[in-house]
GROMACS .gro file of C-alpha atoms in nm:
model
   85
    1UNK     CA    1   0.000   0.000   0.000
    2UNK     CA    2   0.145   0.343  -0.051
    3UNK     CA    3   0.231   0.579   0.235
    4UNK     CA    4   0.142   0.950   0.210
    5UNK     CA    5   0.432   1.204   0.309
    6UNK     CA    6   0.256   1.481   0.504
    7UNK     CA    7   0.552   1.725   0.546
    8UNK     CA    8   0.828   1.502   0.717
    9UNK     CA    9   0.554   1.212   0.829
   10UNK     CA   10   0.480   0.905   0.620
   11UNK     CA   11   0.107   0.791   0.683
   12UNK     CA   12  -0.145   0.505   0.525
   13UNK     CA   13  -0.289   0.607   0.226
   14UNK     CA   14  -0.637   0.486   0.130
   15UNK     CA   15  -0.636   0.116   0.022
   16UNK     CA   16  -0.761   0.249  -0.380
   17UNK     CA   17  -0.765   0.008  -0.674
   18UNK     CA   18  -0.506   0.042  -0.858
   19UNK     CA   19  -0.579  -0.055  -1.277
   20UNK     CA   20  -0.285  -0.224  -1.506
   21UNK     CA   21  -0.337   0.021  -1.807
   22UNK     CA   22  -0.038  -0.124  -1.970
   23UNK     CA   23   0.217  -0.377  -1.975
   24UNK     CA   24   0.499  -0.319  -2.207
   25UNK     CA   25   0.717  -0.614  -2.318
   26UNK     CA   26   0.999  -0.450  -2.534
   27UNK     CA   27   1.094  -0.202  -2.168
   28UNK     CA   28   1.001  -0.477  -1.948
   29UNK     CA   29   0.761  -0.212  -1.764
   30UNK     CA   30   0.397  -0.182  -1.600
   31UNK     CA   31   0.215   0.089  -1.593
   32UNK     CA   32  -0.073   0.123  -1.296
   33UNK     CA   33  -0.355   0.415  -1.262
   34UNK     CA   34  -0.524   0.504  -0.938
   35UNK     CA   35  -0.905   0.473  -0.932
   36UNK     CA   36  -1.044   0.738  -0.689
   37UNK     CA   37  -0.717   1.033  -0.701
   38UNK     CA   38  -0.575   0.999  -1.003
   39UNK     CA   39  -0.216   0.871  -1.007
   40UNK     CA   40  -0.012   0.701  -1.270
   41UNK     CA   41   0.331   0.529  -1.251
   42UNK     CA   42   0.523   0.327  -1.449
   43UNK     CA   43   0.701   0.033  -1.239
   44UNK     CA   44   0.953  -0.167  -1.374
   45UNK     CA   45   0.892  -0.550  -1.371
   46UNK     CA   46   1.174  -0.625  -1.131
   47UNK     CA   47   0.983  -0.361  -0.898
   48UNK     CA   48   0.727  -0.652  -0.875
   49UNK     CA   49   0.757  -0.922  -0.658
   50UNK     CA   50   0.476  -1.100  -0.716
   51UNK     CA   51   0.114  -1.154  -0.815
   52UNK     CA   52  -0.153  -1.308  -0.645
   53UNK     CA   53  -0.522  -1.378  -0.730
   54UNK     CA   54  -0.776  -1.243  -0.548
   55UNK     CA   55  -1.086  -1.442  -0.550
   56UNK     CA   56  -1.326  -1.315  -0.215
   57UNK     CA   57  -1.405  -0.997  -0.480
   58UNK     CA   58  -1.726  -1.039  -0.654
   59UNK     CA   59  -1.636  -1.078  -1.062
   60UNK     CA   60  -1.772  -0.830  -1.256
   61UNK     CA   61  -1.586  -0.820  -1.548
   62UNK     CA   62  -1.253  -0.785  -1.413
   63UNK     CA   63  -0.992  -0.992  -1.247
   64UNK     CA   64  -0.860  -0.860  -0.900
   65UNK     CA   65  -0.534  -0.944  -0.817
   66UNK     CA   66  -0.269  -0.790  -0.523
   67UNK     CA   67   0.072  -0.696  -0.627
   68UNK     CA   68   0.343  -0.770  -0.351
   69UNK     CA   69   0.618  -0.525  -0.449
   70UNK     CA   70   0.990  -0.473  -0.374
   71UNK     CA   71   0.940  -0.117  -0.374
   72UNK     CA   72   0.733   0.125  -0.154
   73UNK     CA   73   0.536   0.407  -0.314
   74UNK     CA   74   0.531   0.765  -0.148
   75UNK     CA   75   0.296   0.949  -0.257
   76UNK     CA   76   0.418   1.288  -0.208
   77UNK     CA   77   0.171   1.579  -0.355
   78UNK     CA   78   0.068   1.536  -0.731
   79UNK     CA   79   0.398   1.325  -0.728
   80UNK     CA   80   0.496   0.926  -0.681
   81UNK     CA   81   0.864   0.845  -0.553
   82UNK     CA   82   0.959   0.474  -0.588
   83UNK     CA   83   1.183   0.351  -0.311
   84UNK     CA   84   1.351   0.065  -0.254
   85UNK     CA   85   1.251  -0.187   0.041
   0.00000   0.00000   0.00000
């Protein structure tokens, strides 16, 4: 989940969906939008650690899924830093 920075704090954000908009082969890359705030980033693959099904939501169209990650986003203003865990 992402942590806010409120001036020199790091708090919870909101648990939002996050979408895969794009997954690019050639740059090895994966690029996620917020739903609710709208925030884009483009994560490299080797910034994901793995994928998991997510099968107690409801299908309605779409498959849910949970990204474990080896980085932590900060979302800091209308920005998103990548860091390394």
């Amino acid at each position: 989940m992402p942590k806010l920075k409120d001036g020199d704090t790091l708090t919870e954000w909101n648990d939002y969906d996050w979408i895969v908009n794009e997954i690019d082969e050639a740059n090895k890359s994966v690029k996620l939008n917020s739903v609710g705030p709208v925030y884009s980033i483009t994560l490299g693959k080797d910034h994901i650690h793995s994928y998991m099904s997510d099968t107690q939501r409801p299908s309605d169209g779409l498959r849910y899924g949970i990204l474990k990650l080896h980085v932590q986003l900060i979302i800091d203003g209308i920005n998103i830093k990548i860091v390394p865990l």
